[in-house]
Amino acid sequence: MPDILHIVVTSLVLMGAAFVIGAIGFGFGLTTSPILLLVLDPQTVVVVINAVAIIAFSLVLVETREHLRNRELAPMAVAAVLGTPIGVFALSTLDASVLRIAIGALVLVLTAMVVFNAEWKVPYPRISGPALGFISSASTTGLAIGGPILVLFFLGRRMDRQNVRASMAFFFTIMYVTAAIGYAIQGLFTSERLVLIVAAAPMVAIGYWIAMKLTGRMNEGVFRAAVIGVVVISSIAVIVRELWATFV
């Protein structure tokens, strides 16, 4: 049974992540894993984030379903299902300290990609799309991070904001459901993690609802800059802490 502090922190952080999803359509793992790694073990962070993310992305999918490009997304969704077992296996076998450092480092790399590669053209989309879907699924299932890979792909396909949000929601809803099945098979849904998931679920719905009410009046550029700043600082803190514990 997790203590009350862990429940409160997890619920509030995931509510903030749902707000981010409602506002910009990605960043659930990016904005939560660096902070939660400071209070929870890596396996718990990944399992809880990915389980609760089903709620957030399902809400986005319902809202944006009219903007879906089903024919283009279908091969990527199949690739996501195939990549999920790799992430589940990595999550259940990797060393906790190595996993923390890997998550923190990957967050920084992907954040830099989002910041510096806002506009680019996708080469061979029929091939690169499923390939990136496979990679994103494996990294998200195992590390709770992978959204920016797909965001870059969809931006490179010249999709508008609603198309990107709808595409991300479609892809990740399928992937997270598949991941949850894998976690259950591997016995990763412990009683502690289930308590955290149940406690955070209503907060995720609240965070998304607030985003829907407020984001129309927000300066998205300032908001994204603030989110990226928190992500970078938290990621560096996690990496420094783990390296300090390992080598000092």
C-alpha positions as protocol buffer text, in pm:
chain_id: "A"
residue {
  index: 1
  type: MET
  ca { x: 0 y: 0 z: 0 }
}
residue {
  index: 2
  type: PRO
  ca { x: 161 y: 332 z: -104 }
}
residue {
  index: 3
  type: ASP
  ca { x: 176 y: 610 z: 153 }
}
residue {
  index: 4
  type: ILE
  ca { x: -54 y: 909 z: 122 }
}
residue {
  index: 5
  type: LEU
  ca { x: 225 y: 1140 z: 0 }
}
residue {
  index: 6
  type: HIS
  ca { x: 298 y: 914 z: -297 }
}
residue {
  index: 7
  type: ILE
  ca { x: -72 y: 893 z: -382 }
}
residue {
  index: 8
  type: VAL
  ca { x: -118 y: 1270 z: -369 }
}
residue {
  index: 9
  type: VAL
  ca { x: 199 y: 1349 z: -567 }
}
residue {
  index: 10
  type: THR
  ca { x: 120 y: 1087 z: -832 }
}
residue {
  index: 11
  type: SER
  ca { x: -239 y: 1205 z: -870 }
}
residue {
  index: 12
  type: LEU
  ca { x: -144 y: 1572 z: -903 }
}
residue {
  index: 13
  type: VAL
  ca { x: 138 y: 1506 z: -1148 }
}
residue {
  index: 14
  type: LEU
  ca { x: -85 y: 1290 z: -1367 }
}
residue {
  index: 15
  type: MET
  ca { x: -359 y: 1553 z: -1353 }
}
residue {
  index: 16
  type: GLY
  ca { x: -105 y: 1800 z: -1487 }
}
residue {
  index: 17
  type: ALA
  ca { x: -9 y: 1553 z: -1761 }
}
residue {
  index: 18
  type: ALA
  ca { x: -374 y: 1518 z: -1863 }
}
residue {
  index: 19
  type: PHE
  ca { x: -389 y: 1897 z: -1888 }
}
residue {
  index: 20
  type: VAL
  ca { x: -88 y: 1886 z: -2120 }
}
residue {
  index: 21
  type: ILE
  ca { x: -252 y: 1617 z: -2334 }
}
residue {
  index: 22
  type: GLY
  ca { x: -569 y: 1824 z: -2359 }
}
residue {
  index: 23
  type: ALA
  ca { x: -370 y: 2132 z: -2457 }
}
residue {
  index: 24
  type: ILE
  ca { x: -109 y: 2005 z: -2703 }
}
residue {
  index: 25
  type: GLY
  ca { x: -187 y: 1636 z: -2763 }
}
residue {
  index: 26
  type: PHE
  ca { x: 138 y: 1478 z: -2643 }
}
residue {
  index: 27
  type: GLY
  ca { x: 384 y: 1482 z: -2354 }
}
residue {
  index: 28
  type: PHE
  ca { x: 216 y: 1250 z: -2103 }
}
residue {
  index: 29
  type: GLY
  ca { x: 532 y: 1052 z: -2031 }
}
residue {
  index: 30
  type: LEU
  ca { x: 766 y: 1345 z: -2091 }
}
residue {
  index: 31
  type: THR
  ca { x: 600 y: 1563 z: -1830 }
}
residue {
  index: 32
  type: THR
  ca { x: 542 y: 1295 z: -1567 }
}
residue {
  index: 33
  type: SER
  ca { x: 822 y: 1039 z: -1563 }
}
residue {
  index: 34
  type: PRO
  ca { x: 1107 y: 1275 z: -1460 }
}
residue {
  index: 35
  type: ILE
  ca { x: 906 y: 1404 z: -1163 }
}
residue {
  index: 36
  type: LEU
  ca { x: 760 y: 1068 z: -1054 }
}
residue {
  index: 37
  type: LEU
  ca { x: 1104 y: 904 z: -1074 }
}
residue {
  index: 38
  type: LEU
  ca { x: 1200 y: 1123 z: -779 }
}
residue {
  index: 39
  type: VAL
  ca { x: 942 y: 947 z: -556 }
}
residue {
  index: 40
  type: LEU
  ca { x: 864 y: 610 z: -719 }
}
residue {
  index: 41
  type: ASP
  ca { x: 1064 y: 320 z: -862 }
}
residue {
  index: 42
  type: PRO
  ca { x: 1099 y: 305 z: -1244 }
}
residue {
  index: 43
  type: GLN
  ca { x: 873 y: 4 z: -1298 }
}
residue {
  index: 44
  type: THR
  ca { x: 594 y: 166 z: -1099 }
}
residue {
  index: 45
  type: VAL
  ca { x: 637 y: 494 z: -1287 }
}
residue {
  index: 46
  type: VAL
  ca { x: 608 y: 328 z: -1628 }
}
residue {
  index: 47
  type: VAL
  ca { x: 318 y: 97 z: -1539 }
}
residue {
  index: 48
  type: VAL
  ca { x: 112 y: 368 z: -1366 }
}
residue {
  index: 49
  type: ILE
  ca { x: 172 y: 631 z: -1636 }
}
residue {
  index: 50
  type: ASN
  ca { x: 86 y: 397 z: -1921 }
}
residue {
  index: 51
  type: ALA
  ca { x: -224 y: 257 z: -1752 }
}
residue {
  index: 52
  type: VAL
  ca { x: -369 y: 598 z: -1667 }
}
residue {
  index: 53
  type: ALA
  ca { x: -276 y: 734 z: -2011 }
}
residue {
  index: 54
  type: ILE
  ca { x: -549 y: 512 z: -2159 }
}
residue {
  index: 55
  type: ILE
  ca { x: -804 y: 746 z: -2001 }
}
residue {
  index: 56
  type: ALA
  ca { x: -638 y: 1065 z: -2125 }
}
residue {
  index: 57
  type: PHE
  ca { x: -591 y: 954 z: -2484 }
}
residue {
  index: 58
  type: SER
  ca { x: -938 y: 798 z: -2501 }
}
residue {
  index: 59
  type: LEU
  ca { x: -1083 y: 1137 z: -2411 }
}
residue {
  index: 60
  type: VAL
  ca { x: -877 y: 1303 z: -2685 }
}
residue {
  index: 61
  type: LEU
  ca { x: -984 y: 1035 z: -2933 }
}
residue {
  index: 62
  type: VAL
  ca { x: -1353 y: 1094 z: -2861 }
}
residue {
  index: 63
  type: GLU
  ca { x: -1306 y: 1469 z: -2903 }
}
residue {
  index: 64
  type: THR
  ca { x: -1102 y: 1456 z: -3227 }
}
residue {
  index: 65
  type: ARG
  ca { x: -1237 y: 1142 z: -3400 }
}
residue {
  index: 66
  type: GLU
  ca { x: -1358 y: 1343 z: -3702 }
}
residue {
  index: 67
  type: HIS
  ca { x: -997 y: 1438 z: -3782 }
}
residue {
  index: 68
  type: LEU
  ca { x: -862 y: 1082 z: -3807 }
}
residue {
  index: 69
  type: ARG
  ca { x: -683 y: 956 z: -4117 }
}
residue {
  index: 70
  type: ASN
  ca { x: -760 y: 588 z: -4065 }
}
residue {
  index: 71
  type: ARG
  ca { x: -597 y: 451 z: -4380 }
}
residue {
  index: 72
  type: GLU
  ca { x: -263 y: 614 z: -4299 }
}
residue {
  index: 73
  type: LEU
  ca { x: -273 y: 521 z: -3930 }
}
residue {
  index: 74
  type: ALA
  ca { x: -369 y: 153 z: -3963 }
}
residue {
  index: 75
  type: PRO
  ca { x: -16 y: 21 z: -4053 }
}
residue {
  index: 76
  type: MET
  ca { x: 132 y: 225 z: -3767 }
}
residue {
  index: 77
  type: ALA
  ca { x: -120 y: 81 z: -3522 }
}
residue {
  index: 78
  type: VAL
  ca { x: -27 y: -273 z: -3629 }
}
residue {
  index: 79
  type: ALA
  ca { x: 342 y: -188 z: -3581 }
}
residue {
  index: 80
  type: ALA
  ca { x: 262 y: -50 z: -3235 }
}
residue {
  index: 81
  type: VAL
  ca { x: 103 y: -379 z: -3129 }
}
residue {
  index: 82
  type: LEU
  ca { x: 411 y: -567 z: -3252 }
}
residue {
  index: 83
  type: GLY
  ca { x: 649 y: -335 z: -3068 }
}
residue {
  index: 84
  type: THR
  ca { x: 469 y: -353 z: -2734 }
}
residue {
  index: 85
  type: PRO
  ca { x: 607 y: -693 z: -2617 }
}
residue {
  index: 86
  type: ILE
  ca { x: 964 y: -564 z: -2654 }
}
residue {
  index: 87
  type: GLY
  ca { x: 892 y: -273 z: -2421 }
}
residue {
  index: 88
  type: VAL
  ca { x: 716 y: -497 z: -2168 }
}
residue {
  index: 89
  type: PHE
  ca { x: 1012 y: -737 z: -2168 }
}
residue {
  index: 90
  type: ALA
  ca { x: 1261 y: -453 z: -2120 }
}
residue {
  index: 91
  type: LEU
  ca { x: 1057 y: -310 z: -1834 }
}
residue {
  index: 92
  type: SER
  ca { x: 1043 y: -641 z: -1648 }
}
residue {
  index: 93
  type: THR
  ca { x: 1415 y: -722 z: -1686 }
}
residue {
  index: 94
  type: LEU
  ca { x: 1622 y: -400 z: -1678 }
}
residue {
  index: 95
  type: ASP
  ca { x: 1804 y: -280 z: -1365 }
}
residue {
  index: 96
  type: ALA
  ca { x: 1617 y: 0 z: -1183 }
}
residue {
  index: 97
  type: SER
  ca { x: 1909 y: 245 z: -1179 }
}
residue {
  index: 98
  type: VAL
  ca { x: 1989 y: 184 z: -1546 }
}
residue {
  index: 99
  type: LEU
  ca { x: 1622 y: 235 z: -1629 }
}
residue {
  index: 100
  type: ARG
  ca { x: 1611 y: 570 z: -1446 }
}
residue {
  index: 101
  type: ILE
  ca { x: 1917 y: 699 z: -1631 }
}
residue {
  index: 102
  type: ALA
  ca { x: 1786 y: 568 z: -1964 }
}
residue {
  index: 103
  type: ILE
  ca { x: 1450 y: 738 z: -1914 }
}
residue {
  index: 104
  type: GLY
  ca { x: 1609 y: 1068 z: -1815 }
}
residue {
  index: 105
  type: ALA
  ca { x: 1852 y: 1065 z: -2107 }
}
residue {
  index: 106
  type: LEU
  ca { x: 1584 y: 969 z: -2358 }
}
residue {
  index: 107
  type: VAL
  ca { x: 1358 y: 1247 z: -2230 }
}
residue {
  index: 108
  type: LEU
  ca { x: 1632 y: 1504 z: -2291 }
}
residue {
  index: 109
  type: VAL
  ca { x: 1704 y: 1374 z: -2642 }
}
residue {
  index: 110
  type: LEU
  ca { x: 1338 y: 1364 z: -2743 }
}
residue {
  index: 111
  type: THR
  ca { x: 1270 y: 1705 z: -2593 }
}
residue {
  index: 112
  type: ALA
  ca { x: 1558 y: 1849 z: -2795 }
}
residue {
  index: 113
  type: MET
  ca { x: 1409 y: 1687 z: -3106 }
}
residue {
  index: 114
  type: VAL
  ca { x: 1075 y: 1854 z: -3040 }
}
residue {
  index: 115
  type: VAL
  ca { x: 1237 y: 2193 z: -2975 }
}
residue {
  index: 116
  type: PHE
  ca { x: 1478 y: 2201 z: -3269 }
}
residue {
  index: 117
  type: ASN
  ca { x: 1295 y: 1998 z: -3535 }
}
residue {
  index: 118
  type: ALA
  ca { x: 951 y: 2156 z: -3547 }
}
residue {
  index: 119
  type: GLU
  ca { x: 946 y: 2152 z: -3928 }
}
residue {
  index: 120
  type: TRP
  ca { x: 1085 y: 1870 z: -4142 }
}
residue {
  index: 121
  type: LYS
  ca { x: 976 y: 1646 z: -4425 }
}
residue {
  index: 122
  type: VAL
  ca { x: 921 y: 1275 z: -4366 }
}
residue {
  index: 123
  type: PRO
  ca { x: 1115 y: 1049 z: -4606 }
}
residue {
  index: 124
  type: TYR
  ca { x: 927 y: 743 z: -4739 }
}
residue {
  index: 125
  type: PRO
  ca { x: 626 y: 780 z: -4504 }
}
residue {
  index: 126
  type: ARG
  ca { x: 475 y: 440 z: -4593 }
}
residue {
  index: 127
  type: ILE
  ca { x: 790 y: 275 z: -4462 }
}
residue {
  index: 128
  type: SER
  ca { x: 906 y: 522 z: -4197 }
}
residue {
  index: 129
  type: GLY
  ca { x: 557 y: 553 z: -4043 }
}
residue {
  index: 130
  type: PRO
  ca { x: 524 y: 190 z: -3932 }
}
residue {
  index: 131
  type: ALA
  ca { x: 894 y: 180 z: -3838 }
}
residue {
  index: 132
  type: LEU
  ca { x: 855 y: 483 z: -3611 }
}
residue {
  index: 133
  type: GLY
  ca { x: 531 y: 336 z: -3476 }
}
residue {
  index: 134
  type: PHE
  ca { x: 720 y: 20 z: -3378 }
}
residue {
  index: 135
  type: ILE
  ca { x: 1003 y: 217 z: -3213 }
}
residue {
  index: 136
  type: SER
  ca { x: 764 y: 454 z: -3036 }
}
residue {
  index: 137
  type: SER
  ca { x: 556 y: 164 z: -2903 }
}
residue {
  index: 138
  type: ALA
  ca { x: 858 y: -21 z: -2766 }
}
residue {
  index: 139
  type: SER
  ca { x: 1007 y: 289 z: -2603 }
}
residue {
  index: 140
  type: THR
  ca { x: 674 y: 404 z: -2460 }
}
residue {
  index: 141
  type: THR
  ca { x: 582 y: 62 z: -2321 }
}
residue {
  index: 142
  type: GLY
  ca { x: 926 y: 12 z: -2167 }
}
residue {
  index: 143
  type: LEU
  ca { x: 1017 y: 367 z: -2070 }
}
residue {
  index: 144
  type: ALA
  ca { x: 685 y: 561 z: -2077 }
}
residue {
  index: 145
  type: ILE
  ca { x: 837 y: 794 z: -2338 }
}
residue {
  index: 146
  type: GLY
  ca { x: 795 y: 791 z: -2713 }
}
residue {
  index: 147
  type: GLY
  ca { x: 537 y: 1049 z: -2810 }
}
residue {
  index: 148
  type: PRO
  ca { x: 779 y: 1307 z: -2956 }
}
residue {
  index: 149
  type: ILE
  ca { x: 894 y: 1054 z: -3215 }
}
residue {
  index: 150
  type: LEU
  ca { x: 543 y: 1038 z: -3356 }
}
residue {
  index: 151
  type: VAL
  ca { x: 479 y: 1410 z: -3316 }
}
residue {
  index: 152
  type: LEU
  ca { x: 776 y: 1476 z: -3542 }
}
residue {
  index: 153
  type: PHE
  ca { x: 643 y: 1226 z: -3796 }
}
residue {
  index: 154
  type: PHE
  ca { x: 296 y: 1380 z: -3802 }
}
residue {
  index: 155
  type: LEU
  ca { x: 435 y: 1733 z: -3823 }
}
residue {
  index: 156
  type: GLY
  ca { x: 648 y: 1619 z: -4113 }
}
residue {
  index: 157
  type: ARG
  ca { x: 330 y: 1500 z: -4284 }
}
residue {
  index: 158
  type: ARG
  ca { x: 204 y: 1860 z: -4266 }
}
residue {
  index: 159
  type: MET
  ca { x: -87 y: 1772 z: -4037 }
}
residue {
  index: 160
  type: ASP
  ca { x: -264 y: 2051 z: -3853 }
}
residue {
  index: 161
  type: ARG
  ca { x: -302 y: 2058 z: -3474 }
}
residue {
  index: 162
  type: GLN
  ca { x: -629 y: 1864 z: -3464 }
}
residue {
  index: 163
  type: ASN
  ca { x: -500 y: 1598 z: -3706 }
}
residue {
  index: 164
  type: VAL
  ca { x: -192 y: 1552 z: -3489 }
}
residue {
  index: 165
  type: ARG
  ca { x: -398 y: 1525 z: -3170 }
}
residue {
  index: 166
  type: ALA
  ca { x: -638 y: 1276 z: -3329 }
}
residue {
  index: 167
  type: SER
  ca { x: -355 y: 1066 z: -3475 }
}
residue {
  index: 168
  type: MET
  ca { x: -164 y: 1057 z: -3147 }
}
residue {
  index: 169
  type: ALA
  ca { x: -478 y: 962 z: -2956 }
}
residue {
  index: 170
  type: PHE
  ca { x: -565 y: 680 z: -3197 }
}
residue {
  index: 171
  type: PHE
  ca { x: -212 y: 536 z: -3192 }
}
residue {
  index: 172
  type: PHE
  ca { x: -157 y: 559 z: -2818 }
}
residue {
  index: 173
  type: THR
  ca { x: -499 y: 434 z: -2713 }
}
residue {
  index: 174
  type: ILE
  ca { x: -437 y: 111 z: -2905 }
}
residue {
  index: 175
  type: MET
  ca { x: -80 y: 86 z: -2780 }
}
residue {
  index: 176
  type: TYR
  ca { x: -159 y: 152 z: -2413 }
}
residue {
  index: 177
  type: VAL
  ca { x: -440 y: -105 z: -2410 }
}
residue {
  index: 178
  type: THR
  ca { x: -202 y: -362 z: -2560 }
}
residue {
  index: 179
  type: ALA
  ca { x: 63 y: -265 z: -2306 }
}
residue {
  index: 180
  type: ALA
  ca { x: -182 y: -306 z: -2016 }
}
residue {
  index: 181
  type: ILE
  ca { x: -253 y: -661 z: -2132 }
}
residue {
  index: 182
  type: GLY
  ca { x: 121 y: -730 z: -2140 }
}
residue {
  index: 183
  type: TYR
  ca { x: 173 y: -581 z: -1794 }
}
residue {
  index: 184
  type: ALA
  ca { x: -107 y: -802 z: -1657 }
}
residue {
  index: 185
  type: ILE
  ca { x: 48 y: -1113 z: -1813 }
}
residue {
  index: 186
  type: GLN
  ca { x: 388 y: -1024 z: -1663 }
}
residue {
  index: 187
  type: GLY
  ca { x: 232 y: -961 z: -1319 }
}
residue {
  index: 188
  type: LEU
  ca { x: 335 y: -595 z: -1314 }
}
residue {
  index: 189
  type: PHE
  ca { x: 2 y: -471 z: -1175 }
}
residue {
  index: 190
  type: THR
  ca { x: 86 y: -497 z: -805 }
}
residue {
  index: 191
  type: SER
  ca { x: -157 y: -384 z: -535 }
}
residue {
  index: 192
  type: GLU
  ca { x: 48 y: -66 z: -479 }
}
residue {
  index: 193
  type: ARG
  ca { x: 36 y: 26 z: -847 }
}
residue {
  index: 194
  type: LEU
  ca { x: -337 y: -46 z: -873 }
}
residue {
  index: 195
  type: VAL
  ca { x: -403 y: 189 z: -581 }
}
residue {
  index: 196
  type: LEU
  ca { x: -206 y: 464 z: -752 }
}
residue {
  index: 197
  type: ILE
  ca { x: -390 y: 405 z: -1081 }
}
residue {
  index: 198
  type: VAL
  ca { x: -735 y: 413 z: -919 }
}
residue {
  index: 199
  type: ALA
  ca { x: -647 y: 727 z: -720 }
}
residue {
  index: 200
  type: ALA
  ca { x: -510 y: 910 z: -1024 }
}
residue {
  index: 201
  type: ALA
  ca { x: -783 y: 815 z: -1272 }
}
residue {
  index: 202
  type: PRO
  ca { x: -1041 y: 1081 z: -1169 }
}
residue {
  index: 203
  type: MET
  ca { x: -766 y: 1344 z: -1146 }
}
residue {
  index: 204
  type: VAL
  ca { x: -672 y: 1271 z: -1507 }
}
residue {
  index: 205
  type: ALA
  ca { x: -1031 y: 1334 z: -1617 }
}
residue {
  index: 206
  type: ILE
  ca { x: -1032 y: 1660 z: -1420 }
}
residue {
  index: 207
  type: GLY
  ca { x: -702 y: 1773 z: -1572 }
}
residue {
  index: 208
  type: TYR
  ca { x: -831 y: 1708 z: -1922 }
}
residue {
  index: 209
  type: TRP
  ca { x: -1157 y: 1894 z: -1851 }
}
residue {
  index: 210
  type: ILE
  ca { x: -963 y: 2197 z: -1725 }
}
residue {
  index: 211
  type: ALA
  ca { x: -750 y: 2194 z: -2040 }
}
residue {
  index: 212
  type: MET
  ca { x: -1061 y: 2198 z: -2257 }
}
residue {
  index: 213
  type: LYS
  ca { x: -1191 y: 2501 z: -2067 }
}
residue {
  index: 214
  type: LEU
  ca { x: -870 y: 2704 z: -2060 }
}
residue {
  index: 215
  type: THR
  ca { x: -647 y: 2625 z: -2356 }
}
residue {
  index: 216
  type: GLY
  ca { x: -848 y: 2840 z: -2596 }
}
residue {
  index: 217
  type: ARG
  ca { x: -731 y: 3145 z: -2404 }
}
residue {
  index: 218
  type: MET
  ca { x: -372 y: 3034 z: -2347 }
}
residue {
  index: 219
  type: ASN
  ca { x: -56 y: 3135 z: -2527 }
}
residue {
  index: 220
  type: GLU
  ca { x: 49 y: 2789 z: -2645 }
}
residue {
  index: 221
  type: GLY
  ca { x: 406 y: 2896 z: -2715 }
}
residue {
  index: 222
  type: VAL
  ca { x: 460 y: 3014 z: -2358 }
}
residue {
  index: 223
  type: PHE
  ca { x: 287 y: 2706 z: -2220 }
}
residue {
  index: 224
  type: ARG
  ca { x: 500 y: 2463 z: -2423 }
}
residue {
  index: 225
  type: ALA
  ca { x: 815 y: 2649 z: -2319 }
}
residue {
  index: 226
  type: ALA
  ca { x: 719 y: 2613 z: -1953 }
}
residue {
  index: 227
  type: VAL
  ca { x: 646 y: 2241 z: -1994 }
}
residue {
  index: 228
  type: ILE
  ca { x: 977 y: 2182 z: -2169 }
}
residue {
  index: 229
  type: GLY
  ca { x: 1160 y: 2373 z: -1895 }
}
residue {
  index: 230
  type: VAL
  ca { x: 1010 y: 2155 z: -1622 }
}
residue {
  index: 231
  type: VAL
  ca { x: 1088 y: 1839 z: -1819 }
}
residue {
  index: 232
  type: VAL
  ca { x: 1451 y: 1933 z: -1877 }
}
residue {
  index: 233
  type: ILE
  ca { x: 1516 y: 2033 z: -1515 }
}
residue {
  index: 234
  type: SER
  ca { x: 1348 y: 1720 z: -1378 }
}
residue {
  index: 235
  type: SER
  ca { x: 1534 y: 1491 z: -1620 }
}
residue {
  index: 236
  type: ILE
  ca { x: 1871 y: 1639 z: -1534 }
}
residue {
  index: 237
  type: ALA
  ca { x: 1790 y: 1603 z: -1163 }
}
residue {
  index: 238
  type: VAL
  ca { x: 1710 y: 1232 z: -1208 }
}
residue {
  index: 239
  type: ILE
  ca { x: 2027 y: 1162 z: -1410 }
}
residue {
  index: 240
  type: VAL
  ca { x: 2252 y: 1348 z: -1168 }
}
residue {
  index: 241
  type: ARG
  ca { x: 2098 y: 1172 z: -868 }
}
residue {
  index: 242
  type: GLU
  ca { x: 2145 y: 826 z: -1019 }
}
residue {
  index: 243
  type: LEU
  ca { x: 2500 y: 893 z: -1136 }
}
residue {
  index: 244
  type: TRP
  ca { x: 2584 y: 1033 z: -792 }
}
residue {
  index: 245
  type: ALA
  ca { x: 2444 y: 724 z: -621 }
}
residue {
  index: 246
  type: THR
  ca { x: 2630 y: 494 z: -861 }
}
residue {
  index: 247
  type: PHE
  ca { x: 2977 y: 650 z: -866 }
}
residue {
  index: 248
  type: VAL
  ca { x: 3010 y: 849 z: -542 }
}
